[in-house]
Amino acid sequence: MNEKGFKDDFLWGGATAANQFEGGFDEGGRGLNLADVLPGGKERLKLLASSGFDFEMDTEKYSYPNHEGIDFYHRYKEDIALFAEMGFKVFRLSIAWSRIFPKGDEMEPNEEGLAFYDRVFDELAKYDIEPLVTIAHYETPLHLIKEYGGWKNRKLVEFFDRYVEAIFTRYQDKVKYWLTFNEINGATHMPLFGLGFSPESEETRLQESFQGLHHQFVASARAVQKGHEIIPESQIGCMLIYAPVYPYNSNPENVMHARKEADLFNFFCGDVQVRGAYPYFIDRYFEENDISIEMEDGDLETIANGTVDFISFSYYMSRTDKKEKSPEEMGQGNLIGGVKNPFLEASDWGWEIDPVGLRISLNELYGRYQKPLMIVENGLGAYDKVEEDGSIQDDYRIDYLREHIAEMKEAVKDGVDVIGYTSWGCIDLVSASTGEYSKRYGFIYVDKHDDGSGTMERKKKKSFDWYKQVIESNGEDLK
């Protein structure tokens, strides 16, 4: 049992994604990617869950906030200085694939794109902040989607190989920590995000999604092997969206249902990427849902030889579920389904808040895999108000984070090997699921709004100084 709390070299920091905060979508030779054609506003969530999206922009009808993000492309020095002021040890960001290979299938990378990330990593190094780089974070180049059908097409493995070799080679002396695919297990729920295609129909969604996932499993395993070859000291992890599944009650039917849902959502991808093999329970699921995975010779060996060094995950909510749901109960749960948990309150966007669920998640993952864990997304999306004196009194965010960090600390005392924590959206950015600026997560307020107005000025919220204090005390001072 660890009585001392977090390790001395614990990685405290914040997390972002290029498509949500970088901007500069048509600068530096960058090509279009998936996020560039997703409209702003709550219409986005409907599109993500539907079939038949055409991946075209309609500027007469929609706005596209990801084009500008919060302009990190031009303001990275200012933003990194603020992260350093908070005491960040690590900063999670993604590389926009289409900034390195604008179309995705070129033979040679775009030098302007490579040089931009050189400057970002050099700026982080100036403050002794470790970059944690997500290689693919909902940013499939648009050309690969339109021309090849996204990750349904095996050709993307080849294109991804070329991309990872280029960035591993270029940044081998600047980046140690890497993640392959963001929230890879969310792909079957929202294939548009994770796999870069819109299902032809609801009937084909599962077949297409699991085939695309197989291609990503192979690509991830090959990336791990290539990364270890080019950067021997590298640490390469997987990235899951994790939500413990609670049975609605002690009815054994509901307990079994929760168990099966947890296996499929929480553990299927982890088993493949961490253990190096498809798990025992997936055969029955494939058979019952008429799913047949096309594999090439050597795929399973590649997966077995390309297991990750650590597990990273996002945690926002738990999920409560039951086998039989009434029409009234359908859709009452969180973003990822289930039913309403009567013991939990919810955020402004209906996401149930469950700090103890984080401790449960850490124990479940460590108990199953015995690999170091890093929480790379956690936070509260909320409406923030700028007071007359210019301050942002986000005590609700401090309360949320305090309770979750306290439960993370309990998991460490339980014996779980937790190596880092990066709060999501450490600076306000565009919401992935709704395309809104008003869903704010940051310690740093950005003057940008859903109607496109704003100066992009940065302001420190009350939570800025609170998180600085947490980092300075290595998680001991949560007041």
XYZ file of C-alpha atoms in Angstrom:
479
model
C 0.000 0.000 0.000
C 1.309 3.430 -0.964
C 0.975 5.741 2.047
C 2.868 8.628 0.467
C 0.476 9.660 -2.263
C 1.637 10.593 -5.737
C 5.163 9.800 -6.912
C 7.691 12.629 -6.931
C 7.865 12.484 -10.744
C 4.082 12.416 -11.185
C 3.097 14.100 -14.464
C 0.614 16.893 -13.764
C -0.661 18.908 -16.687
C -3.414 19.594 -19.174
C -4.769 18.164 -22.416
C -5.933 19.486 -25.784
C -6.421 18.352 -29.395
C -5.189 20.113 -32.521
C -8.589 20.134 -34.202
C -10.227 21.818 -31.211
C -7.734 24.566 -30.382
C -4.994 24.896 -32.988
C -6.716 26.874 -35.757
C -4.693 27.895 -38.818
C -6.675 25.341 -40.800
C -5.546 26.714 -44.181
C -2.045 27.880 -43.242
C 1.377 26.317 -43.463
C 0.412 23.874 -46.185
C -2.120 22.089 -43.993
C -4.831 20.074 -45.739
C -8.446 19.682 -44.677
C -9.369 17.016 -42.165
C -12.534 15.565 -40.669
C -13.029 18.292 -38.046
C -12.945 21.024 -40.701
C -16.271 19.871 -42.187
C -18.119 19.356 -38.887
C -20.526 22.233 -38.208
C -20.686 24.116 -34.936
C -23.639 23.824 -32.592
C -25.716 20.982 -31.259
C -26.524 19.795 -34.806
C -23.083 18.209 -34.731
C -24.098 15.534 -32.234
C -26.996 14.457 -34.461
C -24.665 14.140 -37.438
C -22.169 12.093 -35.449
C -24.825 9.525 -34.592
C -26.422 9.350 -38.051
C -25.482 7.699 -41.331
C -24.947 9.227 -44.738
C -22.972 12.393 -43.848
C -21.440 13.758 -47.080
C -18.322 15.448 -45.588
C -19.044 18.705 -47.406
C -19.051 22.212 -45.930
C -22.173 24.368 -46.175
C -21.068 27.831 -45.044
C -24.475 29.283 -45.918
C -26.112 27.105 -43.292
C -23.430 26.396 -40.674
C -20.408 27.874 -38.931
C -17.183 25.887 -38.623
C -15.461 26.910 -35.373
C -12.686 24.303 -35.672
C -11.183 26.335 -38.514
C -10.101 28.996 -36.047
C -10.164 27.068 -32.768
C -8.551 29.364 -30.210
C -5.652 30.234 -32.537
C -2.942 28.268 -30.736
C -1.219 28.189 -34.141
C -0.275 31.832 -33.691
C -0.462 32.126 -29.873
C 1.369 28.988 -28.739
C 4.126 30.928 -26.951
C 1.616 32.882 -24.862
C -0.367 29.756 -24.025
C 2.646 27.627 -23.134
C 3.918 30.406 -20.847
C 0.590 30.243 -18.985
C 0.855 26.443 -18.695
C 4.349 26.875 -17.301
C 3.064 29.435 -14.792
C 0.662 26.785 -13.500
C 3.603 24.424 -13.136
C 2.721 21.877 -15.818
C 5.054 18.898 -15.971
C 3.362 17.554 -19.111
C 1.184 18.957 -21.878
C -0.956 16.694 -24.022
C -1.528 17.831 -27.596
C -2.145 16.103 -30.893
C -0.383 16.460 -34.214
C -2.770 17.258 -37.041
C -2.105 14.477 -39.565
C -3.151 16.772 -42.439
C -0.564 19.347 -41.369
C 2.160 16.736 -41.943
C 0.579 14.941 -44.936
C -2.047 17.364 -46.303
C -3.937 14.730 -48.279
C -2.718 11.767 -46.247
C -1.421 9.630 -49.128
C 1.619 11.663 -50.212
C 5.042 10.059 -50.234
C 6.812 12.988 -48.549
C 5.746 15.107 -45.527
C 5.032 18.828 -45.510
C 8.094 20.604 -44.131
C 6.114 23.657 -42.955
C 3.933 21.412 -40.809
C 6.884 19.566 -39.319
C 8.591 22.871 -38.542
C 5.534 24.196 -36.697
C 5.589 21.331 -34.200
C 9.368 21.723 -33.853
C 8.698 25.239 -32.604
C 5.971 24.060 -30.230
C 8.125 21.291 -28.747
C 11.091 23.656 -28.396
C 8.890 26.134 -26.532
C 7.699 23.387 -24.177
C 11.307 22.295 -23.593
C 12.173 25.863 -22.579
C 9.919 25.362 -19.546
C 10.804 21.695 -18.938
C 7.308 20.566 -19.947
C 7.123 17.057 -21.395
C 4.966 16.809 -24.523
C 2.484 13.930 -24.569
C 1.530 13.550 -28.225
C -1.623 11.948 -29.561
C -0.888 10.746 -33.084
C -4.527 10.509 -34.230
C -7.200 12.559 -32.447
C -10.336 12.766 -34.648
C -8.259 14.325 -37.443
C -8.330 11.907 -40.385
C -7.310 13.824 -43.539
C -10.421 14.612 -45.569
C -8.909 13.200 -48.751
C -8.512 9.796 -47.083
C -12.172 9.901 -46.093
C -13.509 10.901 -49.508
C -11.129 8.922 -51.688
C -10.646 5.770 -49.600
C -13.619 5.592 -47.225
C -11.627 6.223 -44.052
C -10.467 3.375 -41.831
C -12.765 0.875 -43.520
C -10.012 0.767 -46.124
C -6.899 -1.266 -45.362
C -4.819 1.255 -47.344
C -4.969 3.626 -44.360
C -2.640 1.320 -42.433
C 0.038 2.021 -45.045
C -0.590 5.773 -44.962
C -0.499 5.789 -41.157
C 2.811 3.884 -41.248
C 4.325 6.649 -43.347
C 2.915 9.355 -41.075
C 4.197 7.826 -37.815
C 7.627 7.120 -39.252
C 7.901 10.767 -40.312
C 6.984 12.189 -36.911
C 8.944 9.602 -34.871
C 12.030 10.353 -36.963
C 11.625 14.125 -36.828
C 10.833 14.398 -33.114
C 12.870 11.505 -31.715
C 14.907 13.867 -29.531
C 11.910 15.964 -28.441
C 9.037 13.606 -27.604
C 9.150 10.594 -25.296
C 5.448 9.989 -24.556
C 3.077 9.064 -27.385
C -0.533 7.853 -27.735
C -1.703 6.129 -30.901
C -5.497 6.586 -31.355
C -7.649 8.820 -29.178
C -10.563 7.062 -27.416
C -10.252 4.135 -29.800
C -13.108 2.208 -28.163
C -15.597 4.977 -28.930
C -15.383 4.178 -32.635
C -18.332 1.782 -32.759
C -20.561 4.417 -31.106
C -19.358 7.318 -33.271
C -17.425 5.937 -36.277
C -17.440 9.373 -37.877
C -15.046 10.652 -35.207
C -12.765 7.701 -34.642
C -12.793 5.924 -37.992
C -13.403 8.726 -40.446
C -16.506 7.415 -42.158
C -20.263 7.731 -41.928
C -21.942 4.291 -41.928
C -23.847 3.419 -45.070
C -26.764 2.397 -42.850
C -27.508 1.355 -39.272
C -27.523 -2.262 -40.500
C -23.907 -2.019 -41.699
C -22.560 0.142 -38.849
C -21.185 -2.654 -36.665
C -19.561 -4.594 -39.501
C -17.910 -1.499 -40.921
C -16.858 -0.198 -37.505
C -15.222 -3.384 -36.258
C -13.434 -3.832 -39.580
C -12.121 -0.289 -39.263
C -11.082 -0.984 -35.676
C -9.101 -4.016 -36.798
C -7.181 -1.832 -39.226
C -6.459 0.603 -36.378
C -5.314 -2.241 -34.109
C -2.799 -3.281 -36.764
C -1.731 0.325 -37.397
C -1.325 0.981 -33.659
C 0.751 -2.169 -33.124
C 2.986 -1.297 -36.057
C 3.375 2.232 -34.693
C 4.428 0.890 -31.275
C 7.064 -1.316 -32.883
C 8.312 1.465 -35.153
C 8.408 3.926 -32.257
C 10.494 1.583 -30.116
C 12.850 1.056 -33.043
C 13.376 4.763 -33.797
C 13.118 6.040 -30.191
C 14.325 3.228 -27.877
C 13.400 5.206 -24.729
C 9.906 6.053 -25.947
C 6.781 5.223 -23.974
C 3.807 4.563 -26.228
C 0.316 4.116 -24.843
C -3.207 3.387 -25.942
C -6.038 5.806 -25.162
C -9.510 4.651 -24.111
C -12.731 6.374 -23.153
C -13.581 4.653 -19.877
C -16.857 4.544 -18.004
C -17.490 1.858 -15.365
C -20.826 0.154 -15.965
C -23.112 -0.267 -12.943
C -26.115 -2.592 -12.966
C -29.327 -0.688 -12.276
C -30.082 -3.082 -9.406
C -29.113 -6.520 -8.101
C -31.319 -8.392 -10.565
C -28.868 -10.975 -11.998
C -30.135 -10.197 -15.511
C -29.075 -6.582 -15.079
C -25.778 -7.575 -13.466
C -24.965 -9.820 -16.424
C -26.023 -7.124 -18.874
C -23.729 -4.584 -17.193
C -20.878 -7.101 -17.292
C -21.306 -7.695 -21.027
C -21.548 -3.979 -21.759
C -18.367 -3.317 -19.769
C -16.532 -6.105 -21.601
C -17.479 -4.737 -24.981
C -17.035 -1.015 -24.316
C -14.301 -0.829 -21.681
C -12.185 -3.917 -22.227
C -12.354 -5.119 -25.851
C -9.920 -2.550 -27.261
C -7.770 -2.590 -24.147
C -7.408 -6.373 -24.330
C -6.232 -6.157 -27.939
C -3.800 -3.277 -27.399
C -2.484 -4.238 -23.956
C -2.658 -8.050 -23.989
C -2.031 -8.374 -27.702
C -4.967 -10.608 -28.633
C -8.678 -10.517 -29.338
C -10.472 -11.438 -26.081
C -12.469 -14.629 -25.558
C -15.861 -12.919 -25.314
C -15.748 -11.206 -28.713
C -16.295 -14.381 -30.768
C -19.851 -14.804 -29.532
C -20.612 -11.114 -30.029
C -19.319 -11.238 -33.610
C -21.340 -14.362 -34.330
C -24.576 -12.977 -32.882
C -24.199 -9.717 -34.826
C -23.043 -11.189 -38.153
C -19.652 -9.505 -37.936
C -16.803 -11.025 -39.928
C -13.354 -9.442 -39.738
C -11.117 -9.648 -42.794
C -7.548 -10.204 -41.639
C -4.307 -10.576 -43.526
C -1.665 -13.156 -42.702
C 0.503 -11.864 -39.897
C -2.070 -9.429 -38.452
C -2.504 -11.312 -35.190
C 1.255 -11.680 -34.817
C 1.680 -7.942 -35.420
C -0.920 -7.182 -32.747
C 0.771 -9.583 -30.313
C 4.168 -7.944 -30.866
C 2.937 -4.349 -30.698
C 1.463 -4.056 -27.213
C 1.549 -0.678 -25.480
C 3.781 0.435 -22.608
C 1.049 2.146 -20.586
C -2.687 2.805 -20.624
C -4.167 6.267 -20.856
C -7.849 7.046 -20.685
C -10.487 9.734 -20.467
C -12.900 9.732 -17.554
C -15.966 11.940 -17.455
C -18.797 9.733 -16.229
C -19.977 6.313 -15.187
C -22.839 4.459 -16.816
C -25.810 2.758 -15.161
C -27.665 0.208 -17.269
C -30.344 -2.460 -17.327
C -31.251 -5.166 -19.793
C -34.819 -4.033 -20.475
C -35.453 -0.292 -20.744
C -38.835 1.378 -21.101
C -39.310 4.012 -23.832
C -39.215 6.672 -21.100
C -35.850 5.417 -19.838
C -34.214 5.322 -23.261
C -31.768 8.167 -23.664
C -31.892 9.270 -20.024
C -28.332 8.163 -19.368
C -25.067 9.781 -20.369
C -23.417 10.439 -23.708
C -22.642 6.712 -23.963
C -26.091 5.400 -23.089
C -27.653 3.687 -20.103
C -30.321 4.967 -17.707
C -30.374 7.743 -15.126
C -28.503 7.036 -11.902
C -30.647 8.395 -9.032
C -27.584 8.891 -6.820
C -25.714 11.239 -9.169
C -26.047 14.861 -10.230
C -25.325 15.960 -13.802
C -23.420 18.755 -15.547
C -24.985 21.514 -17.665
C -24.732 19.113 -20.601
C -26.323 16.153 -18.811
C -23.139 14.206 -18.042
C -23.489 12.522 -14.648
C -20.776 13.457 -12.151
C -19.245 10.476 -10.349
C -15.856 11.044 -8.675
C -15.860 7.611 -7.004
C -16.292 6.137 -10.476
C -12.769 7.333 -11.265
C -11.353 5.300 -8.380
C -13.387 2.305 -9.565
C -12.067 2.783 -13.108
C -8.448 2.954 -11.972
C -8.818 -0.197 -9.914
C -10.597 -2.058 -12.713
C -7.978 -1.179 -15.306
C -4.975 -1.846 -13.086
C -6.444 -5.062 -11.758
C -6.972 -6.352 -15.280
C -3.760 -5.196 -16.962
C -1.070 -4.387 -14.346
C 0.245 -1.556 -16.527
C 0.958 2.068 -15.533
C -2.095 4.297 -15.937
C -2.427 7.922 -16.984
C -5.657 9.914 -16.835
C -5.359 12.121 -19.911
C -8.850 13.643 -19.945
C -11.048 14.630 -17.024
C -12.909 17.852 -16.401
C -16.144 19.767 -16.207
C -17.692 21.400 -19.245
C -19.726 24.343 -17.935
C -21.006 27.823 -18.742
C -18.581 30.405 -17.332
C -19.532 33.975 -16.525
C -17.131 36.917 -16.648
C -17.940 39.134 -13.659
C -18.018 42.946 -13.798
C -14.512 43.059 -12.342
C -13.271 40.711 -15.106
C -12.880 37.654 -12.866
C -14.251 34.167 -13.553
C -15.305 32.540 -10.282
C -15.472 28.886 -11.372
C -15.777 27.275 -7.939
C -17.934 24.522 -9.494
C -14.950 23.445 -11.604
C -12.641 23.475 -8.584
C -15.124 21.323 -6.657
C -15.379 18.846 -9.534
C -11.630 18.502 -9.966
C -10.933 18.415 -6.230
C -13.293 15.471 -5.770
C -11.881 13.564 -8.738
C -8.234 14.133 -7.782
C -9.051 13.019 -4.224
C -10.450 9.747 -5.591
C -7.393 9.332 -7.828
C -5.292 9.712 -4.698
C -7.356 6.992 -2.996
C -6.653 4.700 -5.953
C -2.935 5.325 -5.514
C -3.310 4.300 -1.863
C -5.128 1.200 -3.116
C -1.903 0.292 -4.901
C -2.730 1.456 -8.429
C 0.261 2.696 -10.445
C -0.938 6.121 -11.661
C 1.789 8.080 -13.444
C 0.016 11.223 -14.620
C -3.074 13.408 -14.842
C -3.909 15.921 -17.569
C -7.127 17.862 -17.093
C -9.089 18.150 -20.329
C -9.297 21.512 -22.041
C -6.837 23.225 -19.717
C -7.495 26.267 -21.869
C -10.984 26.823 -23.280
C -11.431 25.268 -26.724
C -14.089 24.083 -29.174
C -16.211 21.210 -27.835
C -15.706 18.041 -29.872
C -19.248 16.738 -29.467
C -21.214 19.978 -29.878
C -18.864 22.366 -31.686
C -19.478 25.057 -29.052
C -17.159 27.540 -27.392
C -19.653 27.975 -24.548
C -18.935 24.491 -23.180
C -15.832 25.566 -21.292
C -13.356 23.331 -19.443
C -10.319 25.526 -19.007
C -8.307 27.097 -16.245
C -7.758 29.825 -18.839
C -10.751 31.681 -20.287
C -10.666 32.516 -23.999
C -12.818 35.408 -25.205
C -14.460 33.555 -28.091
C -18.161 32.763 -28.416
C -20.598 30.551 -30.275
C -21.661 33.379 -32.588
C -18.054 33.850 -33.711
C -17.482 37.070 -31.772
C -14.601 37.659 -29.384
C -11.051 38.929 -29.193
C -9.308 35.647 -28.269
C -7.957 37.398 -25.164
C -6.815 34.964 -22.447
C -7.896 35.410 -18.796
C -6.995 33.342 -15.751
C -9.993 31.822 -13.976
C -10.096 31.225 -10.231
C -9.264 27.573 -10.945
C -5.920 28.635 -12.489
C -4.374 29.436 -9.110
C -6.084 26.459 -7.488
C -4.576 23.971 -9.971
C -1.198 25.684 -9.639
C -1.396 25.008 -5.898
C -2.338 21.362 -6.521
C 0.696 20.862 -8.744
C 3.065 22.679 -6.376
C 1.957 20.424 -3.516
C 2.001 17.287 -5.703
C -1.662 16.729 -4.996
C -1.451 17.213 -1.243
C -3.179 20.611 -1.083
C -6.648 20.311 -2.608
C -8.301 23.092 -0.607
